[in-house]
Tab-separated table of C-alpha atoms and ligand atoms in Angstrom:
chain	number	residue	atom	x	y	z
A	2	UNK	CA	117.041	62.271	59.136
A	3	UNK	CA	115.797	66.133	59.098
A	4	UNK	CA	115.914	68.274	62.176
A	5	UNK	CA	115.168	71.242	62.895
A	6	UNK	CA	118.467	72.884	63.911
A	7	UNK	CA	118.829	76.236	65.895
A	8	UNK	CA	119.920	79.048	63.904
A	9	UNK	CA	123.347	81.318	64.564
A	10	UNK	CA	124.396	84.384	63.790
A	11	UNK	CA	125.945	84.943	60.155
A	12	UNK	CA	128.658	87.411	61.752
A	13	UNK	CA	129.684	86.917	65.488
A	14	UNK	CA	128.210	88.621	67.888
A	15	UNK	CA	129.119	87.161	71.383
A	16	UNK	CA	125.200	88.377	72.633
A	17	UNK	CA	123.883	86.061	70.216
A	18	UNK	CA	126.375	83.264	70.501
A	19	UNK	CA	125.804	83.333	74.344
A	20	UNK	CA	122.270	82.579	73.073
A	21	UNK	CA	123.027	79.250	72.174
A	22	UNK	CA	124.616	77.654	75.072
A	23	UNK	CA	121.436	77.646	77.473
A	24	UNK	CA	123.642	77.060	80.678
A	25	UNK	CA	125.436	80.350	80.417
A	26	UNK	CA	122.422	81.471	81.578
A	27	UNK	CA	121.735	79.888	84.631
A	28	UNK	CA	123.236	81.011	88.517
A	29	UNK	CA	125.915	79.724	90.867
A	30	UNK	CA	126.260	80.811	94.428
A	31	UNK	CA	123.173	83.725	93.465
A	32	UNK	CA	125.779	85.304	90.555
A	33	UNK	CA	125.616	84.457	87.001
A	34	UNK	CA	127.710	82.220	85.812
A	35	UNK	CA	131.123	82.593	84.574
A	36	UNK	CA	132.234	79.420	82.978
A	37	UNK	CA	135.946	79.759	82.386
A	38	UNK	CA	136.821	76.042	82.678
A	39	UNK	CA	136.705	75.430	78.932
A	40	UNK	CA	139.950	73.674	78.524
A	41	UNK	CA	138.198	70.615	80.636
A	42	UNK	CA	135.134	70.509	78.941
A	43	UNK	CA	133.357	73.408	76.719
A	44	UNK	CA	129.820	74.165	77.616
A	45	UNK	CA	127.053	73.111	74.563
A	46	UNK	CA	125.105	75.214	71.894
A	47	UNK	CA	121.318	74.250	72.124
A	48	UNK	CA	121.499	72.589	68.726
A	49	UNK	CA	123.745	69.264	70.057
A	50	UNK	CA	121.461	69.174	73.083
A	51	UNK	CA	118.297	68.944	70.545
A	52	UNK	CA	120.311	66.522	68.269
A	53	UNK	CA	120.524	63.851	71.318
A	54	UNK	CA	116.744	64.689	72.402
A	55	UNK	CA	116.121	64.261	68.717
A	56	UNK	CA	117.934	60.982	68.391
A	57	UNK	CA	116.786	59.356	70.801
A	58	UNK	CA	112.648	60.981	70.489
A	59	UNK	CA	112.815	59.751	66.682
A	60	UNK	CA	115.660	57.545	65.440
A	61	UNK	CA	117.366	55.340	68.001
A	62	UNK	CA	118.517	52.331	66.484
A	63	UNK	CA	121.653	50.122	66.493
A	64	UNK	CA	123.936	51.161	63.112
A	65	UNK	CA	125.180	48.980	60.001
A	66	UNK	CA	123.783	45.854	60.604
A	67	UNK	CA	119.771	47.010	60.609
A	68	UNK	CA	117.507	47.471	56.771
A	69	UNK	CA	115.043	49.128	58.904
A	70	UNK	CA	114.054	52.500	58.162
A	71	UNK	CA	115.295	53.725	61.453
A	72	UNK	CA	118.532	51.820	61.416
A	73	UNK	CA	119.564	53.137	58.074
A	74	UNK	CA	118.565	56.836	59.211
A	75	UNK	CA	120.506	56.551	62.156
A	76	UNK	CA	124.012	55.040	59.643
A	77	UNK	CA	123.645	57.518	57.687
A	78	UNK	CA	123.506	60.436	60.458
A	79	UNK	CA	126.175	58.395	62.150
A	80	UNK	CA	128.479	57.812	58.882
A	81	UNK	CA	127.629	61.664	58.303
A	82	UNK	CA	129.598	63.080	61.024
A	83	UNK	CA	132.328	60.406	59.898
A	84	UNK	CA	132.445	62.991	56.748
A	85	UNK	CA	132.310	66.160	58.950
A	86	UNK	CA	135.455	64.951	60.909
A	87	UNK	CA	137.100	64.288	57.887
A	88	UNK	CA	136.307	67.482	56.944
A	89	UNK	CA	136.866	69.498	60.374
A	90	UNK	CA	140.736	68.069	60.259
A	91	UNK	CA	140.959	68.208	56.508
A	92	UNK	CA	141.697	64.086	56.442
A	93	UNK	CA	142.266	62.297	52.549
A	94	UNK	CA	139.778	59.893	53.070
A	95	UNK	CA	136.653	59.434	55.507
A	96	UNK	CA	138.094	55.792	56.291
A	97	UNK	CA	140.917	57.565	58.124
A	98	UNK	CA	138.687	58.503	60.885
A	99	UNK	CA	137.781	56.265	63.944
A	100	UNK	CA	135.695	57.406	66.285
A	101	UNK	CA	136.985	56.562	69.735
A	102	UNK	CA	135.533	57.869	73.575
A	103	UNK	CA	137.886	61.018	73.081
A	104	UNK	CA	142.177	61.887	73.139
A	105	UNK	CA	143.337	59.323	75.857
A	106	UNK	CA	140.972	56.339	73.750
A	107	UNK	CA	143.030	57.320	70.782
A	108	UNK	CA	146.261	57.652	71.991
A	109	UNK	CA	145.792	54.424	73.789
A	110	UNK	CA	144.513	52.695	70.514
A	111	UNK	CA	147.758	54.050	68.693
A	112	UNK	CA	149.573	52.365	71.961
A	113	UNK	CA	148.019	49.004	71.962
A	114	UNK	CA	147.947	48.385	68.348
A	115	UNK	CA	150.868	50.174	66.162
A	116	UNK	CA	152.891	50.510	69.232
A	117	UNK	CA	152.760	46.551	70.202
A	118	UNK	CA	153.415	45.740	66.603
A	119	UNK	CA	156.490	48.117	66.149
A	120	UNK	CA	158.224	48.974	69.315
A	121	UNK	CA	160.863	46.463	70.621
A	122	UNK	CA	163.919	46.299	72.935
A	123	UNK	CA	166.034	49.412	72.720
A	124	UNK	CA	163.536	51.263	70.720
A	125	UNK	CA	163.044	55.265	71.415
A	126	UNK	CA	159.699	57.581	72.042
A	127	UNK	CA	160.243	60.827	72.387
A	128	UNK	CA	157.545	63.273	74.367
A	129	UNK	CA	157.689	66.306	75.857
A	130	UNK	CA	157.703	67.656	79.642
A	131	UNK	CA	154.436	69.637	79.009
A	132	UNK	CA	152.374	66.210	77.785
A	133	UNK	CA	148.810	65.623	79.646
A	134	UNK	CA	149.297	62.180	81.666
A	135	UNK	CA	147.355	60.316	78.924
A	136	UNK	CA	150.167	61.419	76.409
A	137	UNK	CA	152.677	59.668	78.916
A	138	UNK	CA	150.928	56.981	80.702
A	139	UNK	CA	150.477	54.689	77.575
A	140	UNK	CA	154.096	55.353	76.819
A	141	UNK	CA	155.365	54.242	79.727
A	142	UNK	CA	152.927	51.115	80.043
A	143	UNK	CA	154.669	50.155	76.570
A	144	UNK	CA	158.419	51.285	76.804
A	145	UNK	CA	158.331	48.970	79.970
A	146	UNK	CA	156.434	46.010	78.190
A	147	UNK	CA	158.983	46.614	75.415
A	148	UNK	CA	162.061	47.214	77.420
A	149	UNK	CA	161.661	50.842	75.318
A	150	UNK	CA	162.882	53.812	76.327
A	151	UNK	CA	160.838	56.935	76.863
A	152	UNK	CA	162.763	60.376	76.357
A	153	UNK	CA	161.731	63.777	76.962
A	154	UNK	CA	162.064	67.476	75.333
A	155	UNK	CA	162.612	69.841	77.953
A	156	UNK	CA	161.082	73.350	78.128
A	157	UNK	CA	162.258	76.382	78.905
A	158	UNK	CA	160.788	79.019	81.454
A	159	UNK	CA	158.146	80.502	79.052
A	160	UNK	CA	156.795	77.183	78.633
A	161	UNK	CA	158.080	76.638	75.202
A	162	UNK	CA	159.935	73.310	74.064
A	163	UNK	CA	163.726	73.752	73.458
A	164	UNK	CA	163.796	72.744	69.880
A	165	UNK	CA	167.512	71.999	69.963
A	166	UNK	CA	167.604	69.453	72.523
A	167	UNK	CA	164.469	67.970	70.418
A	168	UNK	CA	166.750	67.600	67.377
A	169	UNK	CA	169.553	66.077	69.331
A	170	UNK	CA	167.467	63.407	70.957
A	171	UNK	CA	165.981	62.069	67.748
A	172	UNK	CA	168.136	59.339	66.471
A	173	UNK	CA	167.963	56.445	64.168
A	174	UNK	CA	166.828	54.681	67.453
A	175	UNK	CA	163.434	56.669	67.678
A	176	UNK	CA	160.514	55.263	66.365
A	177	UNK	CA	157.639	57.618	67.593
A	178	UNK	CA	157.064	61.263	68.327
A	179	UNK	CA	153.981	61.459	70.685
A	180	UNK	CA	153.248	65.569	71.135
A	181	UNK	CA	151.236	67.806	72.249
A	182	UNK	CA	149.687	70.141	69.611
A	183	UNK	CA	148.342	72.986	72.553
A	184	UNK	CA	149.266	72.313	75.922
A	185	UNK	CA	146.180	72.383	78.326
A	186	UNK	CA	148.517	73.609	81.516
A	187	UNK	CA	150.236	76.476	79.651
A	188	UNK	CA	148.216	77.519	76.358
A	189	UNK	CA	151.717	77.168	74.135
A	190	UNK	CA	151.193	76.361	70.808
A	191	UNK	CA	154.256	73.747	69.706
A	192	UNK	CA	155.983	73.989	66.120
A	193	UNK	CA	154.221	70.776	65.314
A	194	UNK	CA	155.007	71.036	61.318
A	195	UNK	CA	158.671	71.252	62.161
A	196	UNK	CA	158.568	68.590	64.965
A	197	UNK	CA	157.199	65.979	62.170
A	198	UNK	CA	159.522	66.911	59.717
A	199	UNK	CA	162.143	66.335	61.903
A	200	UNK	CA	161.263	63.466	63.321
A	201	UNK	CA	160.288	62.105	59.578
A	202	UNK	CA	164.019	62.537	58.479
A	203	UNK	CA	165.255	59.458	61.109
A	204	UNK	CA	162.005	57.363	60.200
A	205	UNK	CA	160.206	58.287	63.043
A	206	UNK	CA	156.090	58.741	62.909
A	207	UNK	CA	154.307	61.432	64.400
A	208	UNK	CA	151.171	61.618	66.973
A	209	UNK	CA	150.007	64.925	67.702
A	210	UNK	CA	147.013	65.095	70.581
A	211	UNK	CA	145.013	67.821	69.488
A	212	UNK	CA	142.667	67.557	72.627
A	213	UNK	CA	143.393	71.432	72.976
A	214	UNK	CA	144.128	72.683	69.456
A	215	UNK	CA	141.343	71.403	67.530
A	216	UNK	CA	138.641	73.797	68.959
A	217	UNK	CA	141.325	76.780	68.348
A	218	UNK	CA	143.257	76.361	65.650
A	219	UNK	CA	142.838	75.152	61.871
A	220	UNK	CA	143.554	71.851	61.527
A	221	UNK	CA	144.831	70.186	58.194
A	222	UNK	CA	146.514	66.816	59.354
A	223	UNK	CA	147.451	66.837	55.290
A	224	UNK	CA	149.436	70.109	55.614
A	225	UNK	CA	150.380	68.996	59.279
A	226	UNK	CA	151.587	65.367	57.795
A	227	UNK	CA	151.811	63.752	61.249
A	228	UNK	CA	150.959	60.477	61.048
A	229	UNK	CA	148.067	60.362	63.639
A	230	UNK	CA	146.062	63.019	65.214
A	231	UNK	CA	143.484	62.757	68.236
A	232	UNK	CA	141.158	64.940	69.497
A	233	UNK	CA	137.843	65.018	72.246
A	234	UNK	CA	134.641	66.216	70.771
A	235	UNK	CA	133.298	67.339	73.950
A	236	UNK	CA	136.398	70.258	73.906
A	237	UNK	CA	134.496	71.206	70.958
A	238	UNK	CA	131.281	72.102	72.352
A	239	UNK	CA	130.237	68.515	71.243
A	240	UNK	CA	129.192	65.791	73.891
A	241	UNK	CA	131.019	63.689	75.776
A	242	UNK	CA	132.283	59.884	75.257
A	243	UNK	CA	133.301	61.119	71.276
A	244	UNK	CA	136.125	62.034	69.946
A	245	UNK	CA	138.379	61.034	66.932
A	246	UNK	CA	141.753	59.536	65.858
A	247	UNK	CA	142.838	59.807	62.616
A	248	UNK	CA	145.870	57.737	61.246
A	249	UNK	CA	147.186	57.756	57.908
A	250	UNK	CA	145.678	54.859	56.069
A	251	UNK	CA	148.198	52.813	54.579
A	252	UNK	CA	149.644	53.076	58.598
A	253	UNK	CA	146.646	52.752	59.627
A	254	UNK	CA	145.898	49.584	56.939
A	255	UNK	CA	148.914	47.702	58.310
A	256	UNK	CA	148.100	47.665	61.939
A	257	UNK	CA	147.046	44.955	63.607
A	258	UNK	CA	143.147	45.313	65.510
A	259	UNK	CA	142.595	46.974	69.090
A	260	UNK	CA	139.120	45.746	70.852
A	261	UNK	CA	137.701	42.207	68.897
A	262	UNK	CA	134.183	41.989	68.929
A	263	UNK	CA	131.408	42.539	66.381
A	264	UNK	CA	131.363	45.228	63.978
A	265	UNK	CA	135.092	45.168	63.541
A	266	UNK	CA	134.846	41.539	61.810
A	267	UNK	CA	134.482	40.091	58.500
A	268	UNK	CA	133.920	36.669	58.819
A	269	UNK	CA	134.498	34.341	62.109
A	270	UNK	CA	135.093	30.583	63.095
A	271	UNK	CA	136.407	29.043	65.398
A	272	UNK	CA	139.590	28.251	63.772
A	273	UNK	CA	140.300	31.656	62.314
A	274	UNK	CA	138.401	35.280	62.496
A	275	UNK	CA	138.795	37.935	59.506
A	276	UNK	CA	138.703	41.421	60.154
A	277	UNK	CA	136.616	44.308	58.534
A	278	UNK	CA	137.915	47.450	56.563
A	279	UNK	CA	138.760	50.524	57.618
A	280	UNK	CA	137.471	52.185	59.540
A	281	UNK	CA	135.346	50.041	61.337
A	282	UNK	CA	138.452	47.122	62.051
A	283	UNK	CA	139.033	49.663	65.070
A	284	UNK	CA	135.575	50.305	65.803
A	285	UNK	CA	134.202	46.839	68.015
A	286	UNK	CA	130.850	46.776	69.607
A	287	UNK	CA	127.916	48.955	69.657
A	288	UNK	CA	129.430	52.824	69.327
A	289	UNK	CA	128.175	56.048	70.988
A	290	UNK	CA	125.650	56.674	68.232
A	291	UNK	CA	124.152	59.662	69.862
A	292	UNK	CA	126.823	61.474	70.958
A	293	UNK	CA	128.956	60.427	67.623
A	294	UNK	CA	125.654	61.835	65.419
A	295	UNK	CA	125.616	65.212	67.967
A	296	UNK	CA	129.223	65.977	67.541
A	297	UNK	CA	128.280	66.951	63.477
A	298	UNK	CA	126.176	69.562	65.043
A	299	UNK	CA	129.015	70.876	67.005
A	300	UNK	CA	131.801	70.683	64.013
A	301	UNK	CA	129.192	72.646	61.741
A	302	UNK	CA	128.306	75.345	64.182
A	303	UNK	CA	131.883	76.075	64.604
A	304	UNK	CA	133.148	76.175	61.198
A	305	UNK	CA	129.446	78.337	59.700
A	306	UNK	CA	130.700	80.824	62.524
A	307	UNK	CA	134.339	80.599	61.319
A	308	UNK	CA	137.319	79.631	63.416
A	309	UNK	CA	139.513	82.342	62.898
A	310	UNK	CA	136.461	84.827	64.024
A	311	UNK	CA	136.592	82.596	66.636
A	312	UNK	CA	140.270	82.885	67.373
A	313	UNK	CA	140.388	86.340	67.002
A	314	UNK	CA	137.458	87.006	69.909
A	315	UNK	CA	139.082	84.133	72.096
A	316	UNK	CA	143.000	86.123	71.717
A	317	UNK	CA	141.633	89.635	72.414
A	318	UNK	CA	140.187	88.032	75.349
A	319	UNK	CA	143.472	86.511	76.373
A	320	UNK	CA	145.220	89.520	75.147
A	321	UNK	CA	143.238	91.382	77.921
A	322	UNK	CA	143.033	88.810	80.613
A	323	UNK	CA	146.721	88.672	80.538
A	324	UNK	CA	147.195	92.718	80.393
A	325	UNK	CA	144.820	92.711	83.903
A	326	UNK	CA	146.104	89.757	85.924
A	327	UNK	CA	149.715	91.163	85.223
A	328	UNK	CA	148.284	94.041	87.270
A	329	UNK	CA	147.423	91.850	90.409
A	330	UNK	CA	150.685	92.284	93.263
A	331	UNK	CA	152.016	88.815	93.843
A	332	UNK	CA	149.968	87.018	90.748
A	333	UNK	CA	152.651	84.998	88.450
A	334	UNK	CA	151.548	83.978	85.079
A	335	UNK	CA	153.019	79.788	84.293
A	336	UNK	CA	153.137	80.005	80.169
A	337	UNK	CA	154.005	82.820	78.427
A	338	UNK	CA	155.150	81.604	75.187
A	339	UNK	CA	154.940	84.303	72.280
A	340	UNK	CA	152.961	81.209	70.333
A	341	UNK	CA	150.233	81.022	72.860
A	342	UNK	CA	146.124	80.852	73.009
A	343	UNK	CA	143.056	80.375	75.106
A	344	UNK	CA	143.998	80.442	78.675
A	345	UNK	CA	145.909	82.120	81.229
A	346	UNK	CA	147.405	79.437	84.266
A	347	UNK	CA	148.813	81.458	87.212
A	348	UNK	CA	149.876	80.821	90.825
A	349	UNK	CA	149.787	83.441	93.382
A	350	UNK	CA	152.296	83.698	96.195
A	351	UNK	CA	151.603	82.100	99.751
A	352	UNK	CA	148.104	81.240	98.230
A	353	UNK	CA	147.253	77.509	97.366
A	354	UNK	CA	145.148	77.261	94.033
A	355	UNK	CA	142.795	75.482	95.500
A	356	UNK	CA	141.588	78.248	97.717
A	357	UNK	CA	141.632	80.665	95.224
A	358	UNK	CA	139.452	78.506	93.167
A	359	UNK	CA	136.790	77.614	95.918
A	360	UNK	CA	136.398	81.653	97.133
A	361	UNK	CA	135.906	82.537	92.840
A	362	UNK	CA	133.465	79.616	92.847
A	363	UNK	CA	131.348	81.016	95.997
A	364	UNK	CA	131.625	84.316	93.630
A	365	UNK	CA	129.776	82.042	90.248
A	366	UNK	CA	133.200	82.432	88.505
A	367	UNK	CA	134.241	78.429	87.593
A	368	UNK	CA	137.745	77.915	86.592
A	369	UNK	CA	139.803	75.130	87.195
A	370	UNK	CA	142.845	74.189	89.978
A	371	UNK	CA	145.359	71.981	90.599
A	372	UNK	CA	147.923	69.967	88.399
A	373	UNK	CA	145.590	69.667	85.217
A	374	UNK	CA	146.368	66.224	84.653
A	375	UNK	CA	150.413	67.564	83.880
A	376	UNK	CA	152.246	66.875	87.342
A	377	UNK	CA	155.831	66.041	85.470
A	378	UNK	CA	154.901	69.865	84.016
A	379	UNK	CA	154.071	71.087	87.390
A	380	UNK	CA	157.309	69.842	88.814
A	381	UNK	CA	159.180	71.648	86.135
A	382	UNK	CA	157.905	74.865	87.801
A	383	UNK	CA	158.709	73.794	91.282
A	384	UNK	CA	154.532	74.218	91.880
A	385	UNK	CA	151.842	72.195	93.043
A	386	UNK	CA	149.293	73.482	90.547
A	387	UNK	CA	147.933	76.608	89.164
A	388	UNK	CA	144.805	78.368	89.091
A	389	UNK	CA	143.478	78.208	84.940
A	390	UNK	CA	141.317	80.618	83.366
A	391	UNK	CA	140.188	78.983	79.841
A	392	UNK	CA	138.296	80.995	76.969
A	393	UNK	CA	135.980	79.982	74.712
A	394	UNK	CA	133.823	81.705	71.794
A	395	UNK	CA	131.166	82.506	73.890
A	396	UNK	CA	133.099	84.601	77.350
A	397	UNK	CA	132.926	88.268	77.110
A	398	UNK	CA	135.826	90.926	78.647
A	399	UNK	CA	133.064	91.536	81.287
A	400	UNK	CA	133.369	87.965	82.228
A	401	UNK	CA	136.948	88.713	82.111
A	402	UNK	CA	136.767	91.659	84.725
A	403	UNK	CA	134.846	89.524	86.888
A	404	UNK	CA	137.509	87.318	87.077
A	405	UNK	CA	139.983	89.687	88.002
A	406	UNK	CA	137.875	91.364	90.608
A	407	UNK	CA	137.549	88.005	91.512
A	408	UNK	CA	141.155	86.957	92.380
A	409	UNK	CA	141.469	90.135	93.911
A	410	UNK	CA	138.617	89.282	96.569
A	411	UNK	CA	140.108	86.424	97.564
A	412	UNK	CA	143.630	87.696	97.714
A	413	UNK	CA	142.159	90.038	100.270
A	414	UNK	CA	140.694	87.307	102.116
A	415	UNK	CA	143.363	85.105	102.270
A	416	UNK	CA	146.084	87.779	103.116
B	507	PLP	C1	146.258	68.139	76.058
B	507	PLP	C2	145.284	67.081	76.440
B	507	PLP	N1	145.489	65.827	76.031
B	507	PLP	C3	144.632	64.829	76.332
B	507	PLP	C4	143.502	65.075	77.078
B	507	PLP	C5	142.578	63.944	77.384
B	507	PLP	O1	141.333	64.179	76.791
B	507	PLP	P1	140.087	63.262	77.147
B	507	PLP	O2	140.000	63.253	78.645
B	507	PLP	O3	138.928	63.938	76.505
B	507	PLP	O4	140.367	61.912	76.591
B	507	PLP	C6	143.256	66.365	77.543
B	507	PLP	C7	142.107	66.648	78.409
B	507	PLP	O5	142.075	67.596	79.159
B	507	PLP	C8	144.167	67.397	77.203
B	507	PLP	O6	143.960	68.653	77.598
C-alpha cells in the first residue's frame, strides 16, 4: 500500500528533526514543552501518526486469512515491518521475529514457554540488581513454580555490574542469563557480548531486554549471539502495544506454544490441535496491525537519519547535561558508569523527587520520578527514587539549560 510519507532531513539538523514530532510544539503550564521523559515512552515523528490515520482511512482489514484486496495490502504492510525488524536488529531470518505488545510481553513469552519447558528443581537464573521489574517478576513467578533459584550480579557504586562475581555465580547449574542491555534507572551500558559468552561456556542461554538499547545503540543480535532479544517499539518513536522478541530459531523451533488460539494453528480437532510455523506459532489472535504496520515507519526514519548521528547528538547532550547538573550544590548523580548513554538520574539532598518533578512540570519541563520500575536498584542506593532526565534525537542543549535552571528553581523553593 503507497503512502505518502513525510520527508527528513538527509544530514541532522535538530531544527528540522524537531519538525517531525508535532507535540514538541505544543505548551505545558504556558512554557514550551520540554519532553525529557524519553526513556518511558519517546514522543512520535508525524510520519507513524499518518501511517495509523492512513491505515485505518484506507486499508483496515484483518491479516493472513483474507484474498481481499485490502486484506492482502494490509499482510503485506504488516509482514513488511516483520522484514524491517529483522533488519533493525540484524536477525538471520524474518521468522525469528514475533511481534509481541512490547519488552515485558516478550520476556514473559520466553518465561511461559522455554522457561516451563526447561527449568526444573534446583535449576539457576542469573539477573542482575539493576533489572526493570519485568526482567525479575517472570523470574521469580517461575523459579518458585519450579522450585528454581533466582541469583543476582551485584553492582558497584557507579552503577556498573561486578563482572567477577558474574563469572563466579555461573555454574553448570545455570540455565538462563536474563540481562539488561541499557539500564533505564542508570543509563549503563552492560558488556552484553562478554556476559553471553560467558554464560555460553556452562550451557547457559542468553536474554538480553533491549527496551533501552535498541533506540541507542546498534543492534546485531548475530554479532551479540544471545539467544533472545526484546525490545518496545514505542521507545523507538514507534506506537504503543508493539514491540518484538527475537529468539534464535532452532530455540525458538523447539519450544513449546504461549497463547492457543487462531492464527497460531495448523490444523484442529477435538482430539488433537497442530500448530503453525514460525513465526506465527507465537502469534494467537488478531495482532496490533496498525501499530505493528506504524512501527516500519519509525525503524526507517531512524536508521535514513543514522543511529550513530543519532548517538553522537544524544552523548554531547548527556556530555553537557552531566557537566551542568554536577554544578548544582547538593545534586548527586545515581549512574556514572564510563559505558553510559541517554540520561542523567539524580537525587538531591533533603528534597523528595517527587517535588522536584511536580515544580519542573509547573515550569513545561517533563521528566520522570520515582523508582522507574527498579526498586531492588533503588534499594541498592539506600534511595527512594531519583529524578531522570532522558534524551532523545530531537532535545536541544537549550532544552538542556532549561532543565538546569529548572532544578535550580525548585531547589530555591524547597530550601
Ligand atoms: C529496561 C526496561 N526493560 C523493560 C521495560 C518494559 O517495557 P514495556 O513496558 O514497553 O514492556 C522497560 C520500560 O521502561 C525498560 O526500561
Amino acid at each position: 500500500m503507497k503512502m505518502e510519507t513525510t520527508t527528513i532531513a538527509p544530514t541532522f539538523d535538530v531544527n528540522v528533526i524537531r519538525k517531525s514530532f508535532p507535540v514538541l510544539e505544543r505548551e505545558v503550564k504556558n512554557k514550551l514543552l520540554v519532553y525529557l521523559d524519553n526513556a518511558a515512552t519517546s514522543q512520535k515523528p508525524q510520519g507513524v501518526i499518518d501511517a495509523l490515520n492512513y491505515y485505518y482511512s484506507n486499508y483496515n482489514a484483518n491479516i493472513h486469512r483474507g484474498i481481499h484486496t485490502l486484506a492482502e495490502e494490509a499482510t503485506a504492510a504488516y509482514e513488511a515491518t516483520r522484514n524491517t525488524v529483522k533488519d533493525f536488529i540484524n536477525a538471520k531470518f524474518s521468522e525469528e521475529i514475533i511481534f509481541t505488545r512490547g519488552t515485558t510481553e516478550g520476556i514473559n513469552l520466553v518465561a511461559y514457554t522455554w522457561g516451563r519447558k526447561n527449568i526444573h528443581e534446583g535449576d539457576e537464573i542469573i539477573i542482575s540488581t539493576m533489572e526493570h521489574h519485568s526482567n525479575i517478576v517472570p523470574w521469580q513467578i517461575l523459579c518458585e513454580e519450579k522450585k528454581a533459584v533466582l541469583k543476582i550480579i551485584p553492582i558497584n557504586d557507579e552503577g556498573e555490574l561486578l563482572m567477577d562475581s558474574y563469572k563466579n555465580l555461573l555454574s553448570p547449574k545455570t540455565k538462563l542469563v536474563s540481562i539488561v542491555h541499557v539500564s533505564n534507572s542508570l543509563g549503563t551500558v552492560n558488556p552484553v557480548k562478554e556476559i553471553i559468552n560467558d554464560a555460553h561456556e556452562v550451557g547457559a542461554l542468553v536474554l538480553v531486554d533491549g527496551a533501552q538499547s535498541t533506540v541507542h545503540l546498534d543492534i546485531d543480535v548475530q554479532q551479540m549471539d544471545c539467544d533472545f532479544f526484546a525490545f518496545s517499539g514505542h521507545k523507538v518513536y514507534g506506537p504503543t502495544g508493539v514491540g518484538a522478541l527475537y529468539g534464535k530459531k532452532e530455540i525458538l523451533e523447539e519450544m513449546p506454544v504461549f497463547m492457543g488460539g487462531g492464527e497460531m494453528i495448523k490444523e484442529v480437532t477435538f482430539e488433537k490441535t497442530t500448530y503453525n510455523n514460525l513465526p506465527y506459532k507465537y502469534e494467537a489472535g488478531t495482532p496490533n496491525i496498525a501499530d505493528t504496520i506504524a512501527l516500519k515507519v519509525a525503524l526507517d526514519f531512524v536508521t535514513e537519519l543514522g543511529k550513530d548521528i543519532i548517538r553522537n547528538h544524544e552523548n554531547d547532550l548527556l556530555k553537557y547535561a552531566t557537566g551542568q547538573m554536577k554544578l548544582i550544590e547538593g545534586l548527586r548523580i545515581i549512574g556514572t558508569a564510563k559505558n553510559k548513554v541517554s540520561l542523567v538520574s539524580f537525587v538531591i539532598k533533603n528534597i523528595h523527587p517527587q517535588d522536584i518533578g511536580v515544580l519542573l512540570d509547573n515550569q513545561g519541563i517533563a521528566v520522570r520520578t520515582g523508582h522507574h520500575c527498579t526498586e531492588p536498584l533503588m534499594n541498592r542506593f539506600g534511595i527512594p527514587g531519583t529524578v531522570r532526565a532522558s534524551f532523545a534525537m530531537y532535545n536541544t542543549k537549550e532544552e538542556v539549560d532549561r532543565l538546569v535552571e529548572g532544578i535550580k528553581k525548585s531547589i530555591k523553593m524547597l530550601s
